[in-house]
Short mmCIF file of C-alpha atoms in Angstrom, two decimals:
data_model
loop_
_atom_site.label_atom_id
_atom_site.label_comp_id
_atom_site.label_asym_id
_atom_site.label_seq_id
_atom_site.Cartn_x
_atom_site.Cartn_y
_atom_site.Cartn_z
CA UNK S 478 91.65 102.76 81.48
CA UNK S 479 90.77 102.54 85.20
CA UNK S 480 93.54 99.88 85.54
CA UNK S 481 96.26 101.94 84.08
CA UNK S 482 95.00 104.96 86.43
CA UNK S 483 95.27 102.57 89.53
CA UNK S 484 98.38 101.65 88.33
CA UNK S 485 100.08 104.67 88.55
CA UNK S 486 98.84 105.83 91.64
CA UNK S 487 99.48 102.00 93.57
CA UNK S 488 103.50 103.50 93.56
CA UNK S 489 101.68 106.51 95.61
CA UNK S 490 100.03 104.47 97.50
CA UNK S 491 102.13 102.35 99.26
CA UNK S 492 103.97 105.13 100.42
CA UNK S 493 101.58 106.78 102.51
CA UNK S 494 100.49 105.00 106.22
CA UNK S 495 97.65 102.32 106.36
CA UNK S 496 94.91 104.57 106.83
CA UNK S 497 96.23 107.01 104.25
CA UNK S 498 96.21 104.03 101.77
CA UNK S 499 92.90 103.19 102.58
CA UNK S 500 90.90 106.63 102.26
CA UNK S 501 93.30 106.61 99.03
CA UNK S 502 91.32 103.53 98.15
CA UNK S 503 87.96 105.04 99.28
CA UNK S 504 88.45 108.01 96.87
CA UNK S 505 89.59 106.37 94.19
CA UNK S 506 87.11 103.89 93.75
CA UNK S 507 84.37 106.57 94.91
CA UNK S 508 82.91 104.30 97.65
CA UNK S 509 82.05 107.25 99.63
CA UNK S 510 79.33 109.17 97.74
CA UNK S 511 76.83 106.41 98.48
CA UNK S 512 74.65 107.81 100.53
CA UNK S 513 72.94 104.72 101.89
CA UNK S 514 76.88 102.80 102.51
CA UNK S 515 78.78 105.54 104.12
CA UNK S 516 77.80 104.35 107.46
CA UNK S 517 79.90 101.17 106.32
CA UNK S 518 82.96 102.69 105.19
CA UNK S 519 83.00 104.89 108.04
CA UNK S 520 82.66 102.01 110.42
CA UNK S 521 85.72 100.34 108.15
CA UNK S 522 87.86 103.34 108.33
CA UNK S 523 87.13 103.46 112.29
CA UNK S 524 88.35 100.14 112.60
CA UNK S 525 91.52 101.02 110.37
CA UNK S 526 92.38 103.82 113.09
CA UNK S 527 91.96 102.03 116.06
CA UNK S 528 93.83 98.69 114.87
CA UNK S 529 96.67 101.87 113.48
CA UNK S 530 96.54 102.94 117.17
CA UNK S 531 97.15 99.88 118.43
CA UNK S 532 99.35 97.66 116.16
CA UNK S 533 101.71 98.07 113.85
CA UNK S 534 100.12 99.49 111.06
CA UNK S 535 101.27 96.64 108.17
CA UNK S 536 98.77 95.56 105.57
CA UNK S 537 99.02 91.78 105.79
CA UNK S 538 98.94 91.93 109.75
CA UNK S 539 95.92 93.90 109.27
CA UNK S 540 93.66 91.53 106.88
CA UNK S 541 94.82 88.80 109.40
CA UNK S 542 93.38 91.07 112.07
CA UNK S 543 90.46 91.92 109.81
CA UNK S 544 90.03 88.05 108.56
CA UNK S 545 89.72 87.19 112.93
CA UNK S 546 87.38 90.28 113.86
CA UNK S 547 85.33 91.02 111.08
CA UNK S 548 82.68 88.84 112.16
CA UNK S 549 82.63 90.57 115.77
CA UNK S 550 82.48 93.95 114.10
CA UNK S 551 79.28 95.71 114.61
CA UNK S 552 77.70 99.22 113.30
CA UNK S 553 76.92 101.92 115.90
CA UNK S 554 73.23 102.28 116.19
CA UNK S 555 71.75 105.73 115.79
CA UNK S 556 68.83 106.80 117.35
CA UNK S 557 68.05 109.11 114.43
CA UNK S 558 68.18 106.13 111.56
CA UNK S 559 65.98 103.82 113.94
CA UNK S 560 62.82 103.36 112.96
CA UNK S 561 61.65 102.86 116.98
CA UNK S 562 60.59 103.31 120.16
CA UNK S 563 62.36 104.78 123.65
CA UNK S 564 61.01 103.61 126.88
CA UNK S 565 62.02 105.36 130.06
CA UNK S 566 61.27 105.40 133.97
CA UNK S 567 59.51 108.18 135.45
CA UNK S 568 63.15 108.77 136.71
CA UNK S 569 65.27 109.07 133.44
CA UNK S 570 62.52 111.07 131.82
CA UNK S 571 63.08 113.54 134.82
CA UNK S 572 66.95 113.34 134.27
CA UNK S 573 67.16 111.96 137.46
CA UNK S 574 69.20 108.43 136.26
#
């Protein structure tokens, strides 16, 4: 059933622009209402932009883009999710850094 959906929709798809195909994606397959992975497909979609912003936004050029960075990509830390530490000088503590 899920094929047949996809199906119909992959017409709609292609239309839109790179990024628009791959939120499309995102909704469709519901990857974003895990909690604990939206970091990850926020990261994804970041990447998505900024190649968009840069390149011309084509689908193969972009897996070959993906297939040569993906392995350099990193996730932004957050202090809030870090289960750690902050040590500062007398200085930064002051605001004086």
């Amino acid at each position: 059933m899920q094929n047949k959906i996809f199906g119909e929709n992959l017409s709609s798809l292609k239309k839109g622009s790179l990024y628009e195909q791959v939120e499309s994606l995102i909704r469709f397959f519901g990857l974003s209402k895990d909690s604990d992975e939206i970091i990850f497909i926020q990261t994804f979609q970041d990447i998505v932009f900024d190649y968009t912003k840069k390149y011309n936004a084509d689908v193969i050029r972009f897996l070959n883009y993906w297939e040569e960075k993906k392995k350099s990509c990193y996730l932004p830390a957050s202090e809030e999710s870090q289960n750690a530490i902050n040590i500062t000088t007398v200085h930064k503590s002051k605001g004086l850094a």
